[in-house]
CSV table of C-alpha atoms and ligand atoms in Angstrom, one decimal:
chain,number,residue,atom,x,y,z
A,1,UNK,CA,-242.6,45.4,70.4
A,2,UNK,CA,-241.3,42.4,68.6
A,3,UNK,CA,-237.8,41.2,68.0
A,4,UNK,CA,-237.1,38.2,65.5
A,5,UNK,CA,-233.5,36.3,66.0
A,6,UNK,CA,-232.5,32.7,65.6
A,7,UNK,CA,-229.6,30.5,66.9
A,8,UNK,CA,-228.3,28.0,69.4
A,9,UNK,CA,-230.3,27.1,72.8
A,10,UNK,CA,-228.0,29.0,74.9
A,11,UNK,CA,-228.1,32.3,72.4
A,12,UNK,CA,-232.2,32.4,72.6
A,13,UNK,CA,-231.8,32.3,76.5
A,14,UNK,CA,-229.3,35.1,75.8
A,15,UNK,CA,-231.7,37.1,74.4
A,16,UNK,CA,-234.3,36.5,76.8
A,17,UNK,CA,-232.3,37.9,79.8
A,18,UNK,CA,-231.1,40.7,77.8
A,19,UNK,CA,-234.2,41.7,76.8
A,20,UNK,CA,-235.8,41.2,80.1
A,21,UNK,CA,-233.4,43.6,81.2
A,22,UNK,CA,-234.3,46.3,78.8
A,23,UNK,CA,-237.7,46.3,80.0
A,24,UNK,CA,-237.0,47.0,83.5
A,25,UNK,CA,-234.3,50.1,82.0
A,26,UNK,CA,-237.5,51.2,79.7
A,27,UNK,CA,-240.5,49.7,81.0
A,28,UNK,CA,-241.1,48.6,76.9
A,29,UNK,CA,-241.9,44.9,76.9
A,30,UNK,CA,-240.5,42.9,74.4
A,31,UNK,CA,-241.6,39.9,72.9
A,32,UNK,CA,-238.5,37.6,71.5
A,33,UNK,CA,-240.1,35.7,68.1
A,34,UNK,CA,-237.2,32.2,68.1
A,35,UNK,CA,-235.9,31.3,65.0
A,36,UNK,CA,-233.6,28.3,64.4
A,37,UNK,CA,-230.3,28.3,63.7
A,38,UNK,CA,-230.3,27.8,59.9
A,39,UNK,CA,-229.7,31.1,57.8
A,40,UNK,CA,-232.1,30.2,54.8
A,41,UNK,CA,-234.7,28.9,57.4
A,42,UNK,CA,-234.1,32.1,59.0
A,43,UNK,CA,-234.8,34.2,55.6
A,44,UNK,CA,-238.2,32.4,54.3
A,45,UNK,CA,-239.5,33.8,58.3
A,46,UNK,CA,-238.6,37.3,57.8
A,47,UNK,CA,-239.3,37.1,54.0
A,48,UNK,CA,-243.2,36.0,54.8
A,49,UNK,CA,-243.5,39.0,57.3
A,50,UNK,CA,-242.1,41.7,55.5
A,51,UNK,CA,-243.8,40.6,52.1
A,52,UNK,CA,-246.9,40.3,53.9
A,53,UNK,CA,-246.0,44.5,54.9
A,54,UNK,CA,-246.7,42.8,58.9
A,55,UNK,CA,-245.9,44.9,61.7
A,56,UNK,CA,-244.3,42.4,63.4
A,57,UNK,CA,-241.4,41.7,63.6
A,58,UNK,CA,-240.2,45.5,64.4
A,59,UNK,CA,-236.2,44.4,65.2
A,60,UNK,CA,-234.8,41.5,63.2
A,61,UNK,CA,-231.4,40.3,62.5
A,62,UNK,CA,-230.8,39.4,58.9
A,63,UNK,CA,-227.5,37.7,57.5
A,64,UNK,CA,-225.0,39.6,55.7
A,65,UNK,CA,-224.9,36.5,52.8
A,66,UNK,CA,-228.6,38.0,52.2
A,67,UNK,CA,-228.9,41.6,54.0
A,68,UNK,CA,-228.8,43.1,50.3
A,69,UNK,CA,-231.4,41.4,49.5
A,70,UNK,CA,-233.6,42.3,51.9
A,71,UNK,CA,-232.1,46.4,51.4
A,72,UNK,CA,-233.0,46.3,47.6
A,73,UNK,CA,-237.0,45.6,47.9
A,74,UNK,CA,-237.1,48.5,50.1
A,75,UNK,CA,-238.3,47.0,53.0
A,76,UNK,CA,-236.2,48.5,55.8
A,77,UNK,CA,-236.1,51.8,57.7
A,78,UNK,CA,-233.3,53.8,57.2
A,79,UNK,CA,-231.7,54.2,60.6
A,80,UNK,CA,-229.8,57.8,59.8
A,81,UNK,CA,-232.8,60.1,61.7
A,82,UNK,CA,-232.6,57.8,65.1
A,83,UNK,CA,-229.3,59.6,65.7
A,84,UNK,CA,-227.1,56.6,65.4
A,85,UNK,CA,-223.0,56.6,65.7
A,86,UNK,CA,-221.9,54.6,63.0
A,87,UNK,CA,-218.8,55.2,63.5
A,88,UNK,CA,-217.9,52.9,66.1
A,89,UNK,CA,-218.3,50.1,63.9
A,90,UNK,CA,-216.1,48.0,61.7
A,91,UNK,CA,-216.3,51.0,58.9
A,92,UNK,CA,-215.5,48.5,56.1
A,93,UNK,CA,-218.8,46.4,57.1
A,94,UNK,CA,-220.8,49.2,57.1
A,95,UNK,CA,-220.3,50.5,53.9
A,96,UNK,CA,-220.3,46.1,52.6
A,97,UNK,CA,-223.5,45.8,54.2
A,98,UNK,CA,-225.2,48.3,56.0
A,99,UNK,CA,-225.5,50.5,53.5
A,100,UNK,CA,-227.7,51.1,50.6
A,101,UNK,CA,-228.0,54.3,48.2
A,102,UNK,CA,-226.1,55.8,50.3
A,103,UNK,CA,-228.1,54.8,53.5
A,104,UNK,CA,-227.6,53.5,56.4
A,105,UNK,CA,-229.9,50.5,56.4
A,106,UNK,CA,-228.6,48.2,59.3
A,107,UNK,CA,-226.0,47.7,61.8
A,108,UNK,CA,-223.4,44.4,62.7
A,109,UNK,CA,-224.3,43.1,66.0
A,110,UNK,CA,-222.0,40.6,65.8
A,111,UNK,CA,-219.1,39.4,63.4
A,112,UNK,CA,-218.6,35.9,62.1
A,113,UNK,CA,-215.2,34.5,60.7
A,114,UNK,CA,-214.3,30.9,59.9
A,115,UNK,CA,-211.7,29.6,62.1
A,116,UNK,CA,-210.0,26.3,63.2
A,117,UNK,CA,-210.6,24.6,66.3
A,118,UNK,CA,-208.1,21.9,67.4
A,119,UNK,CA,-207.3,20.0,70.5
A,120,UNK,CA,-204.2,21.2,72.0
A,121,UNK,CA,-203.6,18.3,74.2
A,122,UNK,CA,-203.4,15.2,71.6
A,123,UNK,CA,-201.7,17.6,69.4
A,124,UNK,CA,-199.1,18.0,71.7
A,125,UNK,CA,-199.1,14.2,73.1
A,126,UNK,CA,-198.2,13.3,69.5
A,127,UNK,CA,-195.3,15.9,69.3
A,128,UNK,CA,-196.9,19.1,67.3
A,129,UNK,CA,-196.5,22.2,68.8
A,130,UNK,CA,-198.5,24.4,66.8
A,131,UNK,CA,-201.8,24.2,64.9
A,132,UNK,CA,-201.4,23.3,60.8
A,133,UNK,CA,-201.1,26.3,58.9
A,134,UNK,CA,-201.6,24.0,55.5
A,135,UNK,CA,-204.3,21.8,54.4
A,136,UNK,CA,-201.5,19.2,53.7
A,137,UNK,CA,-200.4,19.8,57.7
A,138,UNK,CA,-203.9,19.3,58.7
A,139,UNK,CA,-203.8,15.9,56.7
A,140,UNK,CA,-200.8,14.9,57.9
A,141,UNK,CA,-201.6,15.6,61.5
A,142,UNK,CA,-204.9,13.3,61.4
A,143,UNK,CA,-203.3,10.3,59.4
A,144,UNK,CA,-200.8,10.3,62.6
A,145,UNK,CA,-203.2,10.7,65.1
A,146,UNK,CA,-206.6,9.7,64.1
A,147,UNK,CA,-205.8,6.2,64.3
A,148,UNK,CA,-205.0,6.1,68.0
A,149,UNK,CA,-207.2,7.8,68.8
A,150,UNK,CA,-209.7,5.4,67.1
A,151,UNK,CA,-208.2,2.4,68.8
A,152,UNK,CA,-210.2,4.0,72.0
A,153,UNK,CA,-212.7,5.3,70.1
A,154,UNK,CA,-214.3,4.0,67.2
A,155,UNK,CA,-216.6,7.0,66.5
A,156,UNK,CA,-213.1,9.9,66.5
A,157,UNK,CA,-212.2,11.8,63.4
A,158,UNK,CA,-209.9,14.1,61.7
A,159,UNK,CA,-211.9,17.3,60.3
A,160,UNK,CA,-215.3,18.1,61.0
A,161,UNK,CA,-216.7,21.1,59.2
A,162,UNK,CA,-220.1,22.1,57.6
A,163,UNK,CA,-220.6,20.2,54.1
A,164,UNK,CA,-224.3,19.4,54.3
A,165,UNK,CA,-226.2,21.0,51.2
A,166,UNK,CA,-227.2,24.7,52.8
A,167,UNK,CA,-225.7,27.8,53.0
A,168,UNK,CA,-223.0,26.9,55.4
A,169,UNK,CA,-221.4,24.8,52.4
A,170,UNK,CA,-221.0,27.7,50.3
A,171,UNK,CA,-219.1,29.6,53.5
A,172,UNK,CA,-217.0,26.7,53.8
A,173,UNK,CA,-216.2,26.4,50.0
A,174,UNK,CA,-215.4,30.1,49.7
A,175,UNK,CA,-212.6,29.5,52.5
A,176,UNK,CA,-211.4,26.2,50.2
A,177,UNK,CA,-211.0,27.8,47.3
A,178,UNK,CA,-210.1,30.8,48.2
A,179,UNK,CA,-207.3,29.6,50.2
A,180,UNK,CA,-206.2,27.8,47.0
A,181,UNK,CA,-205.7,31.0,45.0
A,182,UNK,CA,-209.6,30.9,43.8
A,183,UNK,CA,-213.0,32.3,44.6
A,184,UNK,CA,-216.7,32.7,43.1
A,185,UNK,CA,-216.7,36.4,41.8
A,186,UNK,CA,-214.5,38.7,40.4
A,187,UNK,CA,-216.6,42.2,41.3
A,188,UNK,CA,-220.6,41.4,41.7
A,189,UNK,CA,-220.9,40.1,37.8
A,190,UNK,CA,-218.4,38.2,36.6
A,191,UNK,CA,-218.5,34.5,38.3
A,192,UNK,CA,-215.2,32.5,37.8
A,193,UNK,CA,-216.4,29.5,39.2
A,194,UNK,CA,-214.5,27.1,36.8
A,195,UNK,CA,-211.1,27.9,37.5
A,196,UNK,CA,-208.2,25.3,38.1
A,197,UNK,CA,-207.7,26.7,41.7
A,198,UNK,CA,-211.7,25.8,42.5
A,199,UNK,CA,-211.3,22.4,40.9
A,200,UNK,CA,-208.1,21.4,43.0
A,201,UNK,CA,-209.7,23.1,46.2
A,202,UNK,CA,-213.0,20.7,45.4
A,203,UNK,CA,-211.2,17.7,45.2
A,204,UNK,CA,-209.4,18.0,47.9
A,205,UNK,CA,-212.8,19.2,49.9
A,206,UNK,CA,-214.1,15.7,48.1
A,207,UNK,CA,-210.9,13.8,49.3
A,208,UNK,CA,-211.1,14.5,53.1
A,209,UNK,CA,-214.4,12.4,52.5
A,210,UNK,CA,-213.8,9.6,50.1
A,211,UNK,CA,-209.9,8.8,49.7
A,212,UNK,CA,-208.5,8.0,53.4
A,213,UNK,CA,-211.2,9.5,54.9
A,214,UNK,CA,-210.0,11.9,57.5
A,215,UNK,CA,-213.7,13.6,57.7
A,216,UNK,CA,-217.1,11.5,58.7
A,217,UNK,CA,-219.3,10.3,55.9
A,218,UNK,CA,-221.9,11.8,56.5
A,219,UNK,CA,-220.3,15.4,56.5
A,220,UNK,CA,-222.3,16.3,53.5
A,221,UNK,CA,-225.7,15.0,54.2
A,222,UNK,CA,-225.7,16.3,57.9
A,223,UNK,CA,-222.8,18.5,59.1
A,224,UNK,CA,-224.2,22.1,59.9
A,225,UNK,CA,-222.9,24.2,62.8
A,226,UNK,CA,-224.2,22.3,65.5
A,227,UNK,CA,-224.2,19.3,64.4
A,228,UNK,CA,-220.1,20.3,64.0
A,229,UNK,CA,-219.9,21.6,67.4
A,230,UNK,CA,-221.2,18.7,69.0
A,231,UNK,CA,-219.4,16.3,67.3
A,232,UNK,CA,-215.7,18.2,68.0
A,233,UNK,CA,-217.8,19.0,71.9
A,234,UNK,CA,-217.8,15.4,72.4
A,235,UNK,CA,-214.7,14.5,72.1
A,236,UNK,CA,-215.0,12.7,68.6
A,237,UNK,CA,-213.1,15.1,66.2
A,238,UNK,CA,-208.9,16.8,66.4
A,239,UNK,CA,-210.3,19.5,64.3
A,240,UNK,CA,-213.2,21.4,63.3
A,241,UNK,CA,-214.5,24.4,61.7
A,242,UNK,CA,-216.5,26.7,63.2
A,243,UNK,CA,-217.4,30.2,63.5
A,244,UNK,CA,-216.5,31.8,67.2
A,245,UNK,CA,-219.6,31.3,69.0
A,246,UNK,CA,-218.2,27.5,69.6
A,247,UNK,CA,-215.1,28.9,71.3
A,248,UNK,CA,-217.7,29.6,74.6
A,249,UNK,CA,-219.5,26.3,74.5
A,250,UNK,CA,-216.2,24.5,74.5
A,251,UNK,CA,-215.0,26.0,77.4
A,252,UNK,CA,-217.9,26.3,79.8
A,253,UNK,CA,-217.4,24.7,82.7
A,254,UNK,CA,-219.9,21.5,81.8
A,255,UNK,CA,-218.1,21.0,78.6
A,256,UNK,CA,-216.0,17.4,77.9
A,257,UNK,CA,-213.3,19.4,76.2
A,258,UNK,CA,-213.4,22.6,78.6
A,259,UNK,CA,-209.4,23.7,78.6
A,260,UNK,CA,-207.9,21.6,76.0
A,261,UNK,CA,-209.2,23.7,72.8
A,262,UNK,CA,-206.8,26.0,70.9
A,263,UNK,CA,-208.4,28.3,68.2
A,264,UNK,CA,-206.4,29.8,65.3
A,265,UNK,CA,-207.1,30.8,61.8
A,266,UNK,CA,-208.0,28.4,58.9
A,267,UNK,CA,-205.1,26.4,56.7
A,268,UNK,CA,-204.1,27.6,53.3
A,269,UNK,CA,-203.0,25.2,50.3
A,270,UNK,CA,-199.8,27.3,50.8
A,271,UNK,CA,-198.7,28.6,54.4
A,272,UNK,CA,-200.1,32.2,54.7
A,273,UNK,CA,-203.0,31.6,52.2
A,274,UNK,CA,-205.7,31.4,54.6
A,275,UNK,CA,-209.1,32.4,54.1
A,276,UNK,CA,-212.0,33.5,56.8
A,277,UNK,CA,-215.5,33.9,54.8
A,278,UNK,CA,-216.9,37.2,56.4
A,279,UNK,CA,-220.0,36.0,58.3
A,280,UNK,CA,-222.0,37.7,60.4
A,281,UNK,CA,-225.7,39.3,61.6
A,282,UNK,CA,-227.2,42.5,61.3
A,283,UNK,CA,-229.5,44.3,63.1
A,284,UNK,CA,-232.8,45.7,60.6
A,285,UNK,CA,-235.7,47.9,61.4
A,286,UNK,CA,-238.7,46.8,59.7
A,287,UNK,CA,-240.1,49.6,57.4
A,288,UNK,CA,-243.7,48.3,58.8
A,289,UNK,CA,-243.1,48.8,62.1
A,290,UNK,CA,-245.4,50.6,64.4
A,291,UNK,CA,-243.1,51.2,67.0
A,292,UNK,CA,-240.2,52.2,65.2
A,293,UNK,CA,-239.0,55.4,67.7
A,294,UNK,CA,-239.1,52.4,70.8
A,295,UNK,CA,-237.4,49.9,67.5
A,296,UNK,CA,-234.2,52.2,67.8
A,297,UNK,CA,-234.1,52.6,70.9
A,298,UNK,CA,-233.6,48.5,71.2
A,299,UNK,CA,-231.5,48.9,67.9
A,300,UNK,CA,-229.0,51.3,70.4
A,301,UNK,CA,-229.7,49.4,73.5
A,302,UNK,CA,-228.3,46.1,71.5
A,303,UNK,CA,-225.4,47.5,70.0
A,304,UNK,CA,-224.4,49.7,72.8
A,305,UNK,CA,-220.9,49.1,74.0
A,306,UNK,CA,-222.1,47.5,77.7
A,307,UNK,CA,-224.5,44.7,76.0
A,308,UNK,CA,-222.2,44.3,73.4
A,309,UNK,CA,-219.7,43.4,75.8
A,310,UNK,CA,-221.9,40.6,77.2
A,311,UNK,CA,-222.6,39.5,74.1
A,312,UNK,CA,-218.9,38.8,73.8
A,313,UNK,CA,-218.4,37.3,77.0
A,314,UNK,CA,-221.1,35.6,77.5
A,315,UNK,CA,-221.5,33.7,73.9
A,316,UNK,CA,-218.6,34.5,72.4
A,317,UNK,CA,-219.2,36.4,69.9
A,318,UNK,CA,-217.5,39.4,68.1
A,319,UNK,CA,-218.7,42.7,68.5
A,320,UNK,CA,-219.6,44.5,65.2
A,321,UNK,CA,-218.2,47.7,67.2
A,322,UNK,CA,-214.8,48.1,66.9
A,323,UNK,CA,-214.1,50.4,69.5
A,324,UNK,CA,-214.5,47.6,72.2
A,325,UNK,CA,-211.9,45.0,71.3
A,326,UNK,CA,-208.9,46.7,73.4
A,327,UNK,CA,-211.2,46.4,76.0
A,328,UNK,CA,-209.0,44.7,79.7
A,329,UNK,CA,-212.1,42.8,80.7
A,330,UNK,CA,-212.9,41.5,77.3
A,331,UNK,CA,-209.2,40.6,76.1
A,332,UNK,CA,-209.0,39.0,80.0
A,333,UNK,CA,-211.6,36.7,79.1
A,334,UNK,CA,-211.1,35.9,75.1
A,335,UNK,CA,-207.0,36.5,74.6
A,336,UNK,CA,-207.7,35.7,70.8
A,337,UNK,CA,-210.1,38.6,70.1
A,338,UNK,CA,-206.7,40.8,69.4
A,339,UNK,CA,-206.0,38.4,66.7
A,340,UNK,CA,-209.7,37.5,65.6
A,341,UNK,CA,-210.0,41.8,65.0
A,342,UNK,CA,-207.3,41.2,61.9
A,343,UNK,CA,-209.3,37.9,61.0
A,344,UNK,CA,-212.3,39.9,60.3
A,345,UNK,CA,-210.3,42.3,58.8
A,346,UNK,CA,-209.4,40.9,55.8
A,347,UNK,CA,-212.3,38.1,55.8
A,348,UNK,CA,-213.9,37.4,51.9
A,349,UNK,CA,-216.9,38.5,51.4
A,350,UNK,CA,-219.8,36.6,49.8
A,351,UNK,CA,-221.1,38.8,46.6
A,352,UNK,CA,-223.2,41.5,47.9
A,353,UNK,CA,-225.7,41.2,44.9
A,354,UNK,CA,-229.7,41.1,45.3
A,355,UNK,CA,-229.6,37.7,43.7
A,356,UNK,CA,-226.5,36.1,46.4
A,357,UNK,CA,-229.0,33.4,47.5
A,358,UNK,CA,-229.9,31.2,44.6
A,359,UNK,CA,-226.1,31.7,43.5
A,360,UNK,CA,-225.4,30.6,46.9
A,361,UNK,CA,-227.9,27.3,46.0
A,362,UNK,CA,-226.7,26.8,43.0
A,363,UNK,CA,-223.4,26.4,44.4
A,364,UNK,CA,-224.1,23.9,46.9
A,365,UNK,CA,-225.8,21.8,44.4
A,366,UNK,CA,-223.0,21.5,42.5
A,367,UNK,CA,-220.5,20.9,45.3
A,368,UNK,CA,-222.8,18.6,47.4
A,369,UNK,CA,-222.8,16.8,44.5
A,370,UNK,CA,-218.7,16.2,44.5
A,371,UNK,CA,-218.8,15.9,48.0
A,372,UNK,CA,-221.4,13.1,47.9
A,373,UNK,CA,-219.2,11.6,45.0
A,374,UNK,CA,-221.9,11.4,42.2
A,375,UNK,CA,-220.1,14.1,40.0
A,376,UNK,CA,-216.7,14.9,39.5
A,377,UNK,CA,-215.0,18.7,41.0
A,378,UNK,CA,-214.6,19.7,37.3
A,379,UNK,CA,-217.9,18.7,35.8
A,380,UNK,CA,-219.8,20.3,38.8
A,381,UNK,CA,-217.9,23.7,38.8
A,382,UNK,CA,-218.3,24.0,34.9
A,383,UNK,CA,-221.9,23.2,35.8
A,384,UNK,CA,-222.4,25.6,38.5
A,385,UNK,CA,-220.9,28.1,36.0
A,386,UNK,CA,-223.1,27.6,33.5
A,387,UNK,CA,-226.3,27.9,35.7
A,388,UNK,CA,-224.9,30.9,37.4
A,389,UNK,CA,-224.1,32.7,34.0
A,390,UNK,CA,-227.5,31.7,33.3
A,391,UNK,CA,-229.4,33.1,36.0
A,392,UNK,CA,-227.3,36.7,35.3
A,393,UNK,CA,-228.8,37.2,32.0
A,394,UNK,CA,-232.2,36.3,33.4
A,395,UNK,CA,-231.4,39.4,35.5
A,396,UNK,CA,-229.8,41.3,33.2
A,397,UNK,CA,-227.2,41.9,35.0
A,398,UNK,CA,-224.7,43.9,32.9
B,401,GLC,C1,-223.3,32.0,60.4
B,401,GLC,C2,-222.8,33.3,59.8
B,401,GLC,C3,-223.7,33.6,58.6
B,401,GLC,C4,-223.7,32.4,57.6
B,401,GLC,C5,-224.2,31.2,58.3
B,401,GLC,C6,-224.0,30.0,57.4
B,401,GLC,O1,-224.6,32.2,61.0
B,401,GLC,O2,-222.9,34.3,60.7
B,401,GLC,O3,-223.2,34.8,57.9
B,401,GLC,O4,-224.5,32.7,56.5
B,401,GLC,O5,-223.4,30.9,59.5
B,401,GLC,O6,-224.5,28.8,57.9
C-alpha cells in the first residue's frame, strides 16, 4: 500500500515512524510516496495519478483550498461503508469539506489556522506586555524595536509572513482583508474583490514592504512557510506568521529561540477584527485503489485518537478530531490548543468551489503584483475582479 503526503523534513520522518509502527500492529507494509511542502506542487502529484486512474497512491492527503476539486471529478472513495465515526470531528469541517452529495469523501487529519508568532522577551525588554491585537500595534511595535535590534543585527526585521506568488499569498491576503472588514466571496459565486476594505488591506500589505519597511524585500519573491519559519527561527524577525506546525520547531530543544516565543491570534485593522484563514489537510482514498479495505484501515489508524495525539505533540499540529483537545497530556504540552480550538472555530474559509485554484492564481497575480510595487492595490483588485468574473461565465456558473 501506498500513502502520498508532503511537508517539512521533520513531518516526512513523522510519517515514517508512524507508519513503521502500523506495520508491526498489521503486518501491512507501507510505502510513504514524499511530497514537498508546497500545496500546488503537492496537487499537480496527485492530479497526474489519479487522472492517469493509477493505483497508487491508495491514501493521500489533499488540501482543503482544493479538496473540492478533487471530490467533483469523482475520483475518491466514499468512506461511509468502512464504518467510520465522523462524529468525532470538527462537524463544521466535515460538512465544508469532507463531504460531497451528501457523502462522506475525506476526513481532517489535521487543522491549520493563521496565527502570530512573536518574541516575548524583546517585547517585554522594550516595555509591551502583550502581543498587538492591531495591525497599527504591530507597526508601532517594530518601528520601536526593529532598530535596536538592527544595531546588533543587520539582517533583523519586523513582520515576516508568506507574500511570495503561490497559494500561501492568497491565505495570507484572506486574513488582510478580511480583518479589514473585506474578503473574496460573498457565497461560492459572487466575487467582491474590488471593495474599499481589500484596497486599504493591500496597501497596507504593500506598505510593510515599500514605505518604512518593517517586512524583508524579498517577502514577495521568496517568503513561503519555511522560508518564514527559518527566518523568525533564527532569530532575524519580532514577528511572523505562520500556521501551528512552527510552534514545535521553535521550541525544540536545538532551537535559537526555544522559550522565548509567544503565539496568539492575528491583528485586526480594528482590535477584535482578526481573521485566521481555515487551513488544513485531509485524508482521501483513492477511487483506484487496490487495497482499499487495508486503505481504511490506515485511514482509521491515522485519525484515531492515540496517533492523533502524537501528531499533536510531536509536530504540533491540530487534531481534526475534536474530542481530543481537553485532553491533560495534550493541554500539558501545548496550553494554547484551548484557545487555538475557538481559532479554528470561526476561521474563513477559502470558496469551496471546483474552480478555487485558478481563482486562487489569479489572485496572487494580482496582489504579487502590488506587493512587488509594479501596480497599484486598486488597479490590481479591479483587475483580479475582472479576470475572476471572467473565468465564472466561462464556467457558467450561475
Ligand atoms: C498550509 C495549509 C493549507 C494551505 C497552505 C498554503 O499547508 O494547511 O491549507 O493551502 O498552507 O501554503
Amino acid at each position: 500500500m501506498t500513502f502520498m503526503v508532503g511537508g517539512a523534513p521533520n513531518e516526512l520522518a513523522f510519517f515514517e515512524k508512524i507508519l513503521a509502527s502500523y506495520t508491526v500492529d498489521t503486518g501491512v507494509p507501507v510505502t510513504l510516496i514524499r511530497q514537498s511542502t508546497d500545496s500546488a506542487q503537492r496537487k499537480q502529484g496527485i492530479l497526474l495519478s489519479l487522472r492517469g486512474q493509477q493505483t497508487n497512491p491508495d491514501v493521500m492527503l489533499v488540501d482543503v483550498g482544493w479538496i473540492g476539486q478533487i471530490a467533483a471529478s469523482g475520483w475518491l472513495e466514499p468512506l461511509e461503508k468502512y464504518d467510520i465515526d465522523k462524529n468525532v470531528f470538527f462537524q463544521s469541517v466535515i460538512e465544508l469539506a469532507d463531504t460531497y452529495e451528501n457523502k462522506l469523501i475525506g476526513l481532517p487529519l489535521y487543522i491549520d489556522g493563521g496565527l502570530l508568532y512573536y518574541r516575548k522577551d524583546l517585547l517585554a525588554e522594550n516595555g509591551f506586555s502583550a502581543p498587538p491585537s492591531t495591525w497599527a500595534e504591530l507597526r508601532d511595535m517594530s518601528e520601536r524595536i526593529v532598530p535596536r535590534q538592527k544595531a546588533q543585527n543587520p539582517n533583523f526585521w519586523g513582520y515576516v509572513w508568506q507574500g511570495a506568488q503561490y497559494e500561501g499569498l492568497t491565505c495570507n491576503s484572506l486574513e488582510f482583508f478580511t480583518s479589514a472588514g473585506g474578503g473574496f466571496f460573498v457565497g461560492t459565486a459572487t466575487p467582491v474583490i474590488d471593495q474599499q476594505a481589500n484596497v486599504t488591506a493591500l496597501q497596507f500589505m504593500r506598505d510593510l514592504l515599500h514605505k518604512q519597511p518593517i517586512s524583508p524585500p524579498n517577502t514577495f519573491t521568496d517568503m513561503k512557510e519555511e522560508e518564514v519559519r527559518l527566518f523568525f527561527h533564527n532569530s532575524n524577525a519580532l514577528f511572523e506568521r505562520n500556521w501551528p506546525y512552527a510552534w514545535g520547531l521553535h521550541n525544540a530543544d536545538d532551537s535559537p529561540i526555544k522559550g522565548q516565543v509567544g503565539m496568539a491570534p492575528l491583528p485586526g485593522f480594528k482590535k477584535g477584527q482578526s481573521a485566521s484563514t481555515l487551513g488544513g489537510w485531509h485524508i482521501v482514498m483513492s477511487k483506484y485503489s487496490d487495497m482499499k479495505s487495508e486503505s481504511a484501515s490506515l485511514i482509521k489508524y491515522l485519525t484515531s485518537a492515540r496517533v492523533q495525539k502524537q501528531l499533536s505533540l510531536k509536530l504540533g499540529w491540530n487534531p481534526g478530531r475534536s474530542d481530543i483537545y481537553d485532553d491533560a497530556e495534550l493541554l500539558k504540552a501545548n496550553p494554547a490548543l484551548q484557545n487555538l480550538k475557538q481559532v479554528f472555530k470561526n476561521a474563513v474559509p477559502r470558496p469551496v468551489i471546483p474552480y478555487y485554484s485558478s481563482v486562487s492564481q489569479i489572485l496572487q497575480k494580482h496582489i504579487n503584483a502590488t506587493l512587488a510595487d509594479r501596480v497599484p492595490a486598486e488597479q490590481a483588485l479591479k483587475q483580479a475582479q475582472i479576470e475572476v468574473l471572467e473565468l465564472i461565465k466561462d464556467y457558467g456558473i450561475k
